Amino acid sequence: GENVEQHPSTLSVQEGDSAVIKCTYSDSASNYFPWYKQELGKGPQLIIDIRSNVGEKKDQRIAVTLNKTAKHFSLHITETQPEDSAVYFCAASPNTNAGKSTFGDGTTLTVKP
Amino acid sequence: DTAVSQTPKYLVTQMGNDKSIKCEQNLGHDTMYWYKQDSKKFLKIMFSYNNKELIINETVPNRFSPKSPDKAHLNLHINSLELGDSAVYFCASGKGLRDTEAFFGQGTRLTVV
């Protein structure tokens, strides 16, 4: 089955700096890569996603890049703000295994004011 | 209006008891899931249903029995609760089985004492 590794497990940055979270996956059949943000006491919420036919996607301060050959994808947050502090999860969804996204272990991001 | 709602939000119970968590989605989605998040924040899929049909059962003990009376509801019943069942359980829904965003509920924190 699919295996998703996420790094780092914790990340602390100063407000205004950039943050990068990286994930690797094992199943070359994976074609959908969402990123979720989980705030304290809440469920994960999608912040951005990318499909395997695209190499990069950007939405304001967040961007995701995908390297299919190397089987890794990354989340980039620029100009971080204290409200970006949360746990971030990457996931990979193979189109050969219907209904199952495999999640990374999460990254706890802390943005210091 | 809450998109994916689960009840209760908190559940404290003794070992050996049987308990249920209810989930409802008003998004018109065909697919619903149960995820377990442990104390380390790891998020693992337990079950997925599509149009009331079980699609994925991720080697979850038989003590856990999901029930989907219709495609808007997916309830989770747990028999003979054990200490190790303590976790946050998230219900989620999606438009289809593949390549789609999951919409999560706010979670049910289950504590077994």
CSV table of C-alpha atoms in Angstrom, one decimal:
chain,number,residue,atom,x,y,z
A,1,GLY,CA,0.0,0.0,0.0
A,2,GLU,CA,0.8,3.7,-0.1
A,3,ASN,CA,3.3,5.1,2.4
A,4,VAL,CA,3.6,8.8,3.0
A,5,GLU,CA,6.4,10.4,5.0
A,6,GLN,CA,6.2,14.0,6.2
A,7,HIS,CA,9.0,16.2,7.5
A,8,PRO,CA,9.6,18.0,9.7
A,9,SER,CA,7.4,16.9,12.6
A,10,THR,CA,7.7,20.3,14.2
A,11,LEU,CA,8.6,23.6,12.7
A,12,SER,CA,9.0,27.0,14.4
A,13,VAL,CA,9.4,30.2,12.4
A,14,GLN,CA,9.3,33.9,13.1
A,15,GLU,CA,6.4,35.8,11.8
A,16,GLY,CA,7.0,37.0,8.3
A,17,ASP,CA,9.4,34.1,7.5
A,18,SER,CA,8.6,31.3,5.1
A,19,ALA,CA,7.8,27.7,6.1
A,20,VAL,CA,8.3,24.6,4.0
A,21,ILE,CA,6.9,21.2,4.7
A,22,LYS,CA,7.9,18.2,2.6
A,23,CYS,CA,6.3,14.9,1.9
A,24,THR,CA,7.3,11.8,0.0
A,25,TYR,CA,5.1,9.0,-1.3
A,26,SER,CA,5.7,5.5,-2.4
A,27,ASP,CA,2.9,4.5,-4.8
A,28,SER,CA,3.5,5.8,-8.4
A,29,ALA,CA,-0.3,5.4,-9.0
A,30,SER,CA,-1.1,8.3,-6.6
A,31,ASN,CA,-2.5,11.2,-8.5
A,32,TYR,CA,-4.1,13.5,-5.9
A,33,PHE,CA,-2.2,15.3,-3.2
A,34,PRO,CA,-4.2,17.4,-0.7
A,35,TRP,CA,-2.8,19.5,2.2
A,36,TYR,CA,-4.9,19.9,5.3
A,37,LYS,CA,-4.6,22.4,8.2
A,38,GLN,CA,-5.9,21.3,11.6
A,39,GLU,CA,-6.4,24.0,14.2
A,40,LEU,CA,-6.7,23.1,17.9
A,41,GLY,CA,-9.9,21.4,18.7
A,42,LYS,CA,-11.1,21.2,15.1
A,43,GLY,CA,-11.1,18.8,12.2
A,44,PRO,CA,-8.6,19.0,9.4
A,45,GLN,CA,-9.6,21.4,6.6
A,46,LEU,CA,-8.3,21.4,3.0
A,47,ILE,CA,-6.0,24.4,2.3
A,48,ILE,CA,-4.7,23.5,-1.1
A,49,ASP,CA,-4.4,20.4,-3.4
A,50,ILE,CA,-2.6,19.4,-6.5
A,51,ARG,CA,-3.1,16.7,-9.1
A,52,SER,CA,-0.4,14.7,-10.8
A,53,ASN,CA,-0.8,16.5,-14.2
A,54,VAL,CA,0.3,19.8,-12.5
A,55,GLY,CA,3.8,20.7,-11.2
A,56,GLU,CA,2.9,23.7,-9.1
A,57,LYS,CA,-0.2,25.5,-7.7
A,58,LYS,CA,-0.4,28.7,-5.8
A,59,ASP,CA,-3.1,30.3,-3.7
A,60,GLN,CA,-2.1,33.7,-2.2
A,61,ARG,CA,0.5,32.9,0.5
A,62,ILE,CA,0.5,29.2,0.1
A,63,ALA,CA,1.9,27.1,-2.8
A,64,VAL,CA,2.4,23.4,-3.4
A,65,THR,CA,4.9,21.8,-5.7
A,66,LEU,CA,4.9,18.2,-7.0
A,67,ASN,CA,7.8,16.2,-8.4
A,68,LYS,CA,6.3,13.0,-9.8
A,69,THR,CA,9.6,11.5,-10.8
A,70,ALA,CA,11.0,11.9,-7.3
A,71,LYS,CA,7.7,11.2,-5.7
A,72,HIS,CA,7.7,14.2,-3.4
A,73,PHE,CA,5.6,17.2,-2.9
A,74,SER,CA,6.0,20.3,-0.7
A,75,LEU,CA,3.9,23.0,0.9
A,76,HIS,CA,5.3,26.5,1.0
A,77,ILE,CA,3.8,29.2,3.2
A,78,THR,CA,5.2,32.7,2.7
A,79,GLU,CA,4.9,35.7,5.0
A,80,THR,CA,3.8,33.5,7.9
A,81,GLN,CA,1.4,34.9,10.4
A,82,PRO,CA,0.6,33.7,14.0
A,83,GLU,CA,-2.8,32.4,12.7
A,84,ASP,CA,-0.9,30.0,10.4
A,85,SER,CA,0.1,28.1,13.6
A,86,ALA,CA,-1.5,24.6,13.4
A,87,VAL,CA,-0.9,21.0,12.5
A,88,TYR,CA,-0.5,20.5,8.7
A,89,PHE,CA,-1.1,17.1,7.0
A,90,CYS,CA,-0.1,16.0,3.6
A,91,ALA,CA,-1.9,13.1,1.9
A,92,ALA,CA,-1.7,11.0,-1.2
A,93,SER,CA,-4.6,9.3,-3.0
A,94,PRO,CA,-3.9,6.5,-5.5
A,95,ASN,CA,-6.5,6.2,-8.2
A,96,THR,CA,-6.1,2.4,-8.0
A,97,ASN,CA,-7.3,2.2,-4.4
A,98,ALA,CA,-10.7,3.8,-4.4
A,99,GLY,CA,-11.7,5.9,-1.4
A,100,LYS,CA,-8.4,5.9,0.5
A,101,SER,CA,-6.1,8.8,1.1
A,102,THR,CA,-3.0,8.0,3.1
A,103,PHE,CA,-2.0,10.8,5.5
A,104,GLY,CA,1.5,11.9,6.5
A,105,ASP,CA,2.1,12.0,10.3
A,106,GLY,CA,1.6,15.8,10.5
A,107,THR,CA,3.8,18.9,11.1
A,108,THR,CA,3.2,21.2,14.0
A,109,LEU,CA,3.9,24.7,12.8
A,110,THR,CA,4.4,27.4,15.3
A,111,VAL,CA,4.7,31.0,14.1
A,112,LYS,CA,6.2,33.3,16.7
A,113,PRO,CA,5.1,36.9,16.7
B,1,ASP,CA,-25.2,25.3,8.7
B,2,THR,CA,-22.7,22.6,9.8
B,3,ALA,CA,-21.6,20.6,6.8
B,4,VAL,CA,-20.4,17.5,8.7
B,5,SER,CA,-21.6,17.1,12.2
B,6,GLN,CA,-20.8,14.5,14.8
B,7,THR,CA,-22.2,13.9,18.2
B,8,PRO,CA,-21.2,13.8,20.9
B,9,LYS,CA,-18.1,16.1,20.9
B,10,TYR,CA,-16.8,14.5,24.1
B,11,LEU,CA,-17.4,11.0,25.4
B,12,VAL,CA,-16.0,9.6,28.7
B,13,THR,CA,-16.8,6.0,29.5
B,14,GLN,CA,-15.6,3.0,31.3
B,15,MET,CA,-13.8,0.0,29.9
B,16,GLY,CA,-16.1,-2.7,28.7
B,17,ASN,CA,-19.0,-0.3,27.8
B,18,ASP,CA,-20.6,0.0,24.4
B,19,LYS,CA,-20.9,3.4,22.9
B,20,SER,CA,-22.0,5.1,19.6
B,21,ILE,CA,-20.9,8.2,17.7
B,22,LYS,CA,-23.2,9.7,15.2
B,23,CYS,CA,-22.3,11.5,12.0
B,24,GLU,CA,-24.4,13.4,9.5
B,25,GLN,CA,-23.5,15.4,6.4
B,26,ASN,CA,-25.7,17.8,4.5
B,27,LEU,CA,-23.4,18.3,1.6
B,28,GLY,CA,-25.1,15.7,-0.6
B,29,HIS,CA,-21.9,13.7,-0.8
B,30,ASP,CA,-21.9,10.0,-1.7
B,31,THR,CA,-18.8,9.0,0.3
B,32,MET,CA,-18.3,9.0,4.1
B,33,TYR,CA,-15.4,8.1,6.3
B,34,TRP,CA,-14.3,7.4,9.8
B,35,TYR,CA,-10.8,8.4,10.8
B,36,LYS,CA,-9.0,7.8,14.1
B,37,GLN,CA,-6.5,10.4,15.4
B,38,ASP,CA,-4.3,9.2,18.3
B,39,SER,CA,-2.5,11.1,21.0
B,40,LYS,CA,0.5,11.8,18.6
B,41,LYS,CA,-1.9,13.4,16.1
B,42,PHE,CA,-1.5,10.5,13.6
B,43,LEU,CA,-4.6,10.3,11.3
B,44,LYS,CA,-5.6,6.9,10.1
B,45,ILE,CA,-8.6,5.9,8.0
B,46,MET,CA,-10.8,3.2,9.6
B,47,PHE,CA,-13.7,2.9,7.2
B,48,SER,CA,-15.1,4.4,4.0
B,49,TYR,CA,-18.7,4.0,2.7
B,50,ASN,CA,-20.0,4.9,-0.7
B,51,ASN,CA,-23.8,5.2,-1.1
B,52,LYS,CA,-24.3,3.1,2.1
B,53,GLU,CA,-21.9,0.4,0.8
B,54,LEU,CA,-18.7,-0.5,2.8
B,55,ILE,CA,-15.7,0.2,0.6
B,56,ILE,CA,-12.7,0.2,3.0
B,57,ASN,CA,-12.2,-1.6,6.3
B,58,GLU,CA,-8.7,-0.9,7.5
B,59,THR,CA,-8.1,-3.9,9.7
B,60,VAL,CA,-10.2,-2.4,12.5
B,61,PRO,CA,-11.2,-4.8,15.3
B,62,ASN,CA,-14.6,-6.3,15.0
B,63,ARG,CA,-15.6,-4.4,18.1
B,64,PHE,CA,-16.0,-1.4,15.7
B,65,SER,CA,-19.1,-1.6,13.6
B,66,PRO,CA,-20.0,1.2,11.2
B,67,LYS,CA,-23.6,1.6,10.1
B,68,SER,CA,-24.9,3.7,7.2
B,69,PRO,CA,-28.7,4.0,7.2
B,70,ASP,CA,-28.5,6.3,4.2
B,71,LYS,CA,-25.8,8.1,2.4
B,72,ALA,CA,-26.1,11.2,4.6
B,73,HIS,CA,-25.3,9.3,7.8
B,74,LEU,CA,-22.5,7.1,9.0
B,75,ASN,CA,-22.6,6.1,12.6
B,76,LEU,CA,-19.8,4.2,14.5
B,77,HIS,CA,-20.7,1.7,17.2
B,78,ILE,CA,-17.9,0.4,19.5
B,79,ASN,CA,-18.4,-2.6,21.7
B,80,SER,CA,-16.4,-3.6,24.8
B,81,LEU,CA,-14.4,-0.4,24.9
B,82,GLU,CA,-10.7,-0.7,25.8
B,83,LEU,CA,-8.2,1.9,27.1
B,84,GLY,CA,-6.5,1.9,23.7
B,85,ASP,CA,-9.6,3.1,22.0
B,86,SER,CA,-9.1,6.5,23.6
B,87,ALA,CA,-8.6,8.9,20.7
B,88,VAL,CA,-10.3,11.6,18.6
B,89,TYR,CA,-12.6,10.1,16.0
B,90,PHE,CA,-13.3,12.1,12.9
B,91,CYS,CA,-16.1,11.6,10.5
B,92,ALA,CA,-15.6,13.0,7.0
B,93,SER,CA,-17.4,13.1,3.6
B,94,GLY,CA,-16.4,13.5,0.0
B,95,LYS,CA,-18.0,13.9,-3.4
B,96,GLY,CA,-16.7,10.5,-4.6
B,97,LEU,CA,-14.3,7.7,-4.0
B,98,ARG,CA,-11.4,9.1,-5.8
B,99,ASP,CA,-9.3,12.2,-6.0
B,100,THR,CA,-11.5,14.5,-3.9
B,101,GLU,CA,-11.3,16.7,-0.9
B,102,ALA,CA,-12.5,15.2,2.4
B,103,PHE,CA,-14.7,17.5,4.6
B,104,PHE,CA,-14.1,16.7,8.2
B,105,GLY,CA,-16.4,17.0,11.2
B,106,GLN,CA,-15.2,18.6,14.4
B,107,GLY,CA,-14.2,15.3,16.0
B,108,THR,CA,-15.3,13.2,19.0
B,109,ARG,CA,-12.8,12.9,21.8
B,110,LEU,CA,-13.3,9.5,23.3
B,111,THR,CA,-11.7,8.8,26.7
B,112,VAL,CA,-11.9,5.3,28.1
B,113,VAL,CA,-11.2,5.0,31.8
